[in-house]
Short mmCIF file of N, CA and C in Angstrom, two decimals:
data_model
loop_
_atom_site.label_atom_id
_atom_site.label_comp_id
_atom_site.label_asym_id
_atom_site.label_seq_id
_atom_site.Cartn_x
_atom_site.Cartn_y
_atom_site.Cartn_z
N MET A 1 -56.74 57.92 -39.59
CA MET A 1 -57.53 57.52 -38.45
C MET A 1 -56.62 57.44 -37.23
N ALA A 2 -57.09 57.94 -36.14
CA ALA A 2 -56.30 57.96 -34.91
C ALA A 2 -56.29 56.58 -34.27
N ASP A 3 -55.17 56.23 -33.69
CA ASP A 3 -55.03 54.99 -32.94
C ASP A 3 -55.19 55.34 -31.46
N PHE A 4 -56.30 54.96 -30.88
CA PHE A 4 -56.58 55.33 -29.50
C PHE A 4 -56.13 54.27 -28.50
N LEU A 5 -55.36 53.31 -28.95
CA LEU A 5 -54.81 52.33 -28.04
C LEU A 5 -53.35 52.66 -27.80
N GLU A 6 -52.96 52.64 -26.58
CA GLU A 6 -51.56 52.87 -26.24
C GLU A 6 -51.08 51.70 -25.41
N GLY A 7 -50.28 50.84 -26.01
CA GLY A 7 -49.79 49.66 -25.32
C GLY A 7 -50.76 48.50 -25.45
N GLU A 8 -50.43 47.42 -24.77
CA GLU A 8 -51.26 46.22 -24.81
C GLU A 8 -51.52 45.76 -23.39
N LEU A 9 -52.67 45.13 -23.19
CA LEU A 9 -52.95 44.54 -21.89
C LEU A 9 -52.01 43.36 -21.69
N SER A 10 -51.47 43.23 -20.50
CA SER A 10 -50.54 42.15 -20.23
C SER A 10 -51.29 40.83 -20.09
N ALA A 11 -50.64 39.76 -20.51
CA ALA A 11 -51.18 38.43 -20.32
C ALA A 11 -51.08 38.08 -18.84
N VAL A 12 -51.98 37.25 -18.37
CA VAL A 12 -51.98 36.94 -16.94
C VAL A 12 -51.72 35.47 -16.65
N GLY A 13 -51.34 34.70 -17.64
CA GLY A 13 -51.02 33.30 -17.41
C GLY A 13 -52.24 32.41 -17.38
N ASN A 14 -52.06 31.21 -16.82
CA ASN A 14 -53.10 30.19 -16.85
C ASN A 14 -53.82 29.98 -15.53
N ASP A 15 -53.42 30.67 -14.48
CA ASP A 15 -54.06 30.51 -13.18
C ASP A 15 -55.49 31.06 -13.25
N GLU A 16 -56.47 30.20 -12.98
CA GLU A 16 -57.88 30.60 -13.12
C GLU A 16 -58.25 31.73 -12.16
N GLN A 17 -57.71 31.72 -10.95
CA GLN A 17 -58.03 32.77 -9.98
C GLN A 17 -57.48 34.12 -10.47
N VAL A 18 -56.27 34.12 -10.98
CA VAL A 18 -55.67 35.36 -11.50
C VAL A 18 -56.44 35.83 -12.73
N GLN A 19 -56.83 34.91 -13.60
CA GLN A 19 -57.62 35.28 -14.78
C GLN A 19 -58.96 35.89 -14.37
N ARG A 20 -59.59 35.33 -13.35
CA ARG A 20 -60.86 35.88 -12.85
C ARG A 20 -60.62 37.29 -12.30
N GLY A 21 -59.53 37.48 -11.55
CA GLY A 21 -59.21 38.80 -11.02
C GLY A 21 -58.95 39.80 -12.12
N ALA A 22 -58.27 39.38 -13.19
CA ALA A 22 -58.01 40.27 -14.33
C ALA A 22 -59.32 40.69 -14.97
N TYR A 23 -60.22 39.73 -15.15
CA TYR A 23 -61.53 40.05 -15.73
C TYR A 23 -62.27 41.07 -14.86
N LEU A 24 -62.30 40.85 -13.57
CA LEU A 24 -63.01 41.76 -12.66
C LEU A 24 -62.36 43.14 -12.64
N ALA A 25 -61.04 43.19 -12.58
CA ALA A 25 -60.33 44.48 -12.50
C ALA A 25 -60.46 45.28 -13.79
N ARG A 26 -60.46 44.58 -14.92
CA ARG A 26 -60.46 45.27 -16.21
C ARG A 26 -61.87 45.55 -16.73
N SER A 27 -62.88 44.94 -16.15
CA SER A 27 -64.24 45.17 -16.65
C SER A 27 -65.14 45.68 -15.53
N PHE A 28 -65.70 44.81 -14.76
CA PHE A 28 -66.66 45.18 -13.72
C PHE A 28 -66.15 46.27 -12.79
N SER A 29 -64.98 46.11 -12.28
CA SER A 29 -64.45 47.06 -11.29
C SER A 29 -63.82 48.29 -11.94
N HIS A 30 -63.48 48.21 -13.21
CA HIS A 30 -62.81 49.27 -13.98
C HIS A 30 -61.74 50.00 -13.16
N CYS A 31 -60.87 49.24 -12.51
CA CYS A 31 -59.81 49.79 -11.64
C CYS A 31 -58.86 50.71 -12.40
N GLY A 32 -58.63 50.41 -13.66
CA GLY A 32 -57.69 51.20 -14.45
C GLY A 32 -58.14 52.62 -14.71
N GLU A 33 -59.42 52.92 -14.55
CA GLU A 33 -59.89 54.28 -14.79
C GLU A 33 -59.15 55.29 -13.92
N CYS A 34 -58.82 54.90 -12.72
CA CYS A 34 -58.08 55.80 -11.82
C CYS A 34 -56.64 55.35 -11.59
N HIS A 35 -56.37 54.06 -11.75
CA HIS A 35 -55.07 53.52 -11.37
C HIS A 35 -54.14 53.24 -12.54
N THR A 36 -54.52 53.62 -13.76
CA THR A 36 -53.65 53.47 -14.94
C THR A 36 -53.33 54.86 -15.48
N PRO A 37 -52.03 55.15 -15.72
CA PRO A 37 -51.67 56.47 -16.24
C PRO A 37 -52.27 56.72 -17.62
N ARG A 38 -52.43 58.00 -17.94
CA ARG A 38 -52.99 58.40 -19.23
C ARG A 38 -52.03 59.36 -19.93
N ASN A 39 -52.14 59.42 -21.24
CA ASN A 39 -51.33 60.38 -21.99
C ASN A 39 -52.04 61.73 -22.03
N VAL A 40 -51.50 62.69 -22.75
CA VAL A 40 -52.07 64.04 -22.78
C VAL A 40 -53.48 64.08 -23.38
N LEU A 41 -53.84 63.06 -24.14
CA LEU A 41 -55.18 62.99 -24.71
C LEU A 41 -56.16 62.24 -23.80
N GLY A 42 -55.66 61.78 -22.65
CA GLY A 42 -56.51 61.05 -21.72
C GLY A 42 -56.66 59.58 -22.04
N ILE A 43 -55.80 59.07 -22.91
CA ILE A 43 -55.87 57.67 -23.31
C ILE A 43 -55.03 56.84 -22.35
N SER A 44 -55.61 55.75 -21.85
CA SER A 44 -54.91 54.88 -20.91
C SER A 44 -53.66 54.29 -21.54
N ASN A 45 -52.58 54.27 -20.78
CA ASN A 45 -51.31 53.69 -21.21
C ASN A 45 -51.23 52.28 -20.65
N PHE A 46 -51.63 51.29 -21.45
CA PHE A 46 -51.69 49.92 -20.98
C PHE A 46 -50.31 49.30 -20.77
N ASN A 47 -49.24 49.95 -21.27
CA ASN A 47 -47.90 49.46 -20.96
C ASN A 47 -47.59 49.64 -19.48
N ASN A 48 -48.32 50.53 -18.82
CA ASN A 48 -48.15 50.78 -17.39
C ASN A 48 -49.47 50.57 -16.65
N GLU A 49 -50.19 49.55 -17.06
CA GLU A 49 -51.50 49.27 -16.48
C GLU A 49 -51.42 49.16 -14.96
N PHE A 50 -52.28 49.87 -14.28
CA PHE A 50 -52.43 49.87 -12.82
C PHE A 50 -51.21 50.42 -12.09
N ALA A 51 -50.39 51.23 -12.77
CA ALA A 51 -49.18 51.80 -12.16
C ALA A 51 -49.45 53.09 -11.40
N GLY A 52 -50.70 53.52 -11.31
CA GLY A 52 -51.04 54.78 -10.64
C GLY A 52 -50.89 55.94 -11.61
N GLN A 53 -51.44 57.09 -11.22
CA GLN A 53 -51.36 58.28 -12.07
C GLN A 53 -50.71 59.42 -11.30
N GLU A 54 -49.93 60.22 -12.01
CA GLU A 54 -49.35 61.42 -11.40
C GLU A 54 -50.44 62.44 -11.14
N GLY A 55 -50.33 63.12 -10.01
CA GLY A 55 -51.27 64.19 -9.69
C GLY A 55 -52.63 63.72 -9.22
N VAL A 56 -52.78 62.42 -9.06
CA VAL A 56 -54.04 61.85 -8.60
C VAL A 56 -53.73 60.93 -7.43
N ALA A 57 -54.57 60.98 -6.43
CA ALA A 57 -54.35 60.14 -5.24
C ALA A 57 -54.80 58.71 -5.53
N SER A 58 -54.09 58.04 -6.41
CA SER A 58 -54.40 56.64 -6.72
C SER A 58 -53.11 55.84 -6.73
N ALA A 59 -53.02 54.93 -5.80
CA ALA A 59 -51.82 54.12 -5.65
C ALA A 59 -51.67 53.15 -6.82
N ALA A 60 -50.45 52.70 -7.00
CA ALA A 60 -50.20 51.65 -7.99
C ALA A 60 -50.79 50.35 -7.47
N LEU A 61 -51.54 49.67 -8.32
CA LEU A 61 -52.12 48.38 -7.95
C LEU A 61 -51.26 47.27 -8.54
N THR A 62 -50.03 47.23 -8.08
CA THR A 62 -49.07 46.21 -8.49
C THR A 62 -48.47 45.61 -7.22
N ALA A 63 -47.81 44.49 -7.35
CA ALA A 63 -47.20 43.87 -6.17
C ALA A 63 -46.27 44.85 -5.46
N ASP A 64 -45.53 45.67 -6.22
CA ASP A 64 -44.64 46.68 -5.62
C ASP A 64 -45.43 47.83 -5.01
N GLY A 65 -46.44 48.30 -5.71
CA GLY A 65 -47.21 49.45 -5.25
C GLY A 65 -48.08 49.17 -4.05
N LEU A 66 -48.40 47.92 -3.83
CA LEU A 66 -49.23 47.53 -2.69
C LEU A 66 -48.39 47.08 -1.51
N GLY A 67 -47.16 47.55 -1.45
CA GLY A 67 -46.20 47.10 -0.45
C GLY A 67 -46.67 47.13 0.98
N ALA A 68 -47.51 48.10 1.36
CA ALA A 68 -47.99 48.19 2.74
C ALA A 68 -49.02 47.11 3.05
N TYR A 69 -49.58 46.50 2.02
CA TYR A 69 -50.62 45.50 2.20
C TYR A 69 -50.06 44.09 2.06
N SER A 70 -50.58 43.20 2.88
CA SER A 70 -50.40 41.78 2.60
C SER A 70 -51.56 41.37 1.69
N TYR A 71 -51.48 40.21 1.13
CA TYR A 71 -52.58 39.69 0.31
C TYR A 71 -53.88 39.73 1.11
N GLU A 72 -53.82 39.23 2.34
CA GLU A 72 -55.02 39.17 3.19
C GLU A 72 -55.54 40.57 3.51
N ASP A 73 -54.62 41.52 3.81
CA ASP A 73 -55.04 42.90 4.09
C ASP A 73 -55.80 43.49 2.91
N PHE A 74 -55.32 43.22 1.70
CA PHE A 74 -55.96 43.79 0.51
C PHE A 74 -57.35 43.19 0.30
N VAL A 75 -57.50 41.90 0.56
CA VAL A 75 -58.82 41.27 0.45
C VAL A 75 -59.78 41.94 1.42
N TYR A 76 -59.33 42.15 2.66
CA TYR A 76 -60.18 42.83 3.65
C TYR A 76 -60.45 44.28 3.25
N PHE A 77 -59.45 44.95 2.68
CA PHE A 77 -59.64 46.32 2.21
C PHE A 77 -60.79 46.41 1.21
N LEU A 78 -60.85 45.45 0.30
CA LEU A 78 -61.92 45.45 -0.70
C LEU A 78 -63.29 45.21 -0.08
N GLU A 79 -63.30 44.66 1.13
CA GLU A 79 -64.57 44.40 1.82
C GLU A 79 -64.97 45.55 2.74
N ASP A 80 -64.00 46.08 3.51
CA ASP A 80 -64.38 47.06 4.54
C ASP A 80 -63.81 48.46 4.33
N GLY A 81 -62.88 48.64 3.39
CA GLY A 81 -62.37 49.98 3.09
C GLY A 81 -61.34 50.52 4.04
N PHE A 82 -60.81 49.67 4.92
CA PHE A 82 -59.75 50.13 5.82
C PHE A 82 -58.39 49.83 5.20
N THR A 83 -57.52 50.84 5.19
CA THR A 83 -56.19 50.69 4.60
C THR A 83 -55.32 49.82 5.50
N ALA A 84 -54.13 49.50 5.02
CA ALA A 84 -53.18 48.71 5.80
C ALA A 84 -52.78 49.44 7.08
N ASN A 85 -52.95 50.76 7.11
CA ASN A 85 -52.65 51.56 8.30
C ASN A 85 -53.89 51.82 9.14
N PHE A 86 -54.95 51.07 8.89
CA PHE A 86 -56.21 51.15 9.65
C PHE A 86 -56.91 52.49 9.52
N GLU A 87 -56.75 53.13 8.37
CA GLU A 87 -57.48 54.37 8.08
C GLU A 87 -58.60 54.03 7.11
N GLN A 88 -59.72 54.73 7.25
CA GLN A 88 -60.84 54.52 6.34
C GLN A 88 -60.55 55.23 5.02
N VAL A 89 -60.77 54.53 3.92
CA VAL A 89 -60.57 55.11 2.60
C VAL A 89 -61.57 56.24 2.39
N GLY A 90 -61.23 57.18 1.53
CA GLY A 90 -62.13 58.31 1.28
C GLY A 90 -62.30 58.58 -0.19
N GLY A 91 -62.95 59.67 -0.50
CA GLY A 91 -63.13 60.11 -1.87
C GLY A 91 -63.91 59.12 -2.71
N GLU A 92 -63.52 59.03 -3.98
CA GLU A 92 -64.23 58.17 -4.92
C GLU A 92 -64.10 56.69 -4.58
N MET A 93 -63.09 56.34 -3.78
CA MET A 93 -62.93 54.94 -3.39
C MET A 93 -64.07 54.47 -2.48
N LEU A 94 -64.77 55.38 -1.83
CA LEU A 94 -65.91 54.98 -1.00
C LEU A 94 -66.95 54.25 -1.85
N ASP A 95 -67.23 54.77 -3.04
CA ASP A 95 -68.18 54.10 -3.94
C ASP A 95 -67.64 52.77 -4.42
N VAL A 96 -66.34 52.72 -4.69
CA VAL A 96 -65.73 51.47 -5.14
C VAL A 96 -65.86 50.41 -4.06
N ILE A 97 -65.52 50.77 -2.82
CA ILE A 97 -65.61 49.81 -1.71
C ILE A 97 -67.06 49.38 -1.50
N ASP A 98 -68.00 50.31 -1.67
CA ASP A 98 -69.41 49.94 -1.55
C ASP A 98 -69.74 48.81 -2.52
N HIS A 99 -69.17 48.85 -3.71
CA HIS A 99 -69.43 47.80 -4.70
C HIS A 99 -68.59 46.54 -4.44
N THR A 100 -67.29 46.70 -4.16
CA THR A 100 -66.46 45.50 -3.94
C THR A 100 -66.86 44.76 -2.67
N SER A 101 -67.46 45.46 -1.71
CA SER A 101 -67.90 44.78 -0.49
C SER A 101 -69.05 43.81 -0.77
N LYS A 102 -69.71 43.99 -1.89
CA LYS A 102 -70.82 43.12 -2.27
C LYS A 102 -70.37 41.94 -3.14
N LEU A 103 -69.11 41.93 -3.53
CA LEU A 103 -68.57 40.79 -4.26
C LEU A 103 -68.48 39.59 -3.32
N THR A 104 -68.38 38.42 -3.90
CA THR A 104 -68.15 37.24 -3.07
C THR A 104 -66.72 37.28 -2.54
N GLN A 105 -66.47 36.54 -1.48
CA GLN A 105 -65.12 36.44 -0.94
C GLN A 105 -64.17 35.93 -2.02
N GLU A 106 -64.63 34.97 -2.81
CA GLU A 106 -63.80 34.40 -3.87
C GLU A 106 -63.43 35.46 -4.91
N ASP A 107 -64.35 36.35 -5.24
CA ASP A 107 -64.05 37.40 -6.21
C ASP A 107 -63.07 38.42 -5.64
N ARG A 108 -63.20 38.77 -4.36
CA ARG A 108 -62.23 39.69 -3.75
C ARG A 108 -60.85 39.04 -3.70
N GLU A 109 -60.80 37.75 -3.42
CA GLU A 109 -59.52 37.03 -3.43
C GLU A 109 -58.94 36.97 -4.84
N ALA A 110 -59.79 36.84 -5.84
CA ALA A 110 -59.32 36.82 -7.23
C ALA A 110 -58.71 38.16 -7.61
N LEU A 111 -59.34 39.26 -7.22
CA LEU A 111 -58.77 40.59 -7.48
C LEU A 111 -57.40 40.71 -6.82
N ALA A 112 -57.30 40.28 -5.57
CA ALA A 112 -56.01 40.35 -4.87
C ALA A 112 -54.97 39.47 -5.56
N ALA A 113 -55.36 38.28 -5.98
CA ALA A 113 -54.42 37.39 -6.67
C ALA A 113 -53.91 38.04 -7.95
N PHE A 114 -54.78 38.72 -8.68
CA PHE A 114 -54.38 39.41 -9.90
C PHE A 114 -53.38 40.52 -9.60
N PHE A 115 -53.67 41.37 -8.62
CA PHE A 115 -52.80 42.50 -8.34
C PHE A 115 -51.49 42.09 -7.68
N PHE A 116 -51.48 40.98 -6.94
CA PHE A 116 -50.26 40.54 -6.26
C PHE A 116 -49.46 39.52 -7.08
N ARG A 117 -49.91 39.24 -8.30
CA ARG A 117 -49.21 38.23 -9.11
C ARG A 117 -47.79 38.68 -9.43
N GLU A 118 -46.94 37.73 -9.62
CA GLU A 118 -45.56 38.00 -10.04
C GLU A 118 -45.50 37.77 -11.54
N ASP A 119 -45.21 38.81 -12.30
CA ASP A 119 -45.13 38.67 -13.77
C ASP A 119 -43.84 38.04 -14.19
#
């Protein structure tokens, strides 16, 4: 039988806001579909969760990969779709922003807390 899991999801600690962000990113928002690298079989590599993918215009959603954004900028990005350089996001992210803009402010802040956490 094939093992279709590659790596493990990282623990996120005890902070309730970060835990909420992890839940939203890993389920409802399914951020890893584009922002987590895959192997040759297309299986997500959870050892590099949210590290971005080669050959795809998807940035790393890690504290290092979001370097152009402040925490506050990223929260606003999830609401209005403007990048840290004041450019409008495009492509498939337009649909994502359409959905994240409907989240509560607290949920957008939870996503940012999860992605900006220090492991």
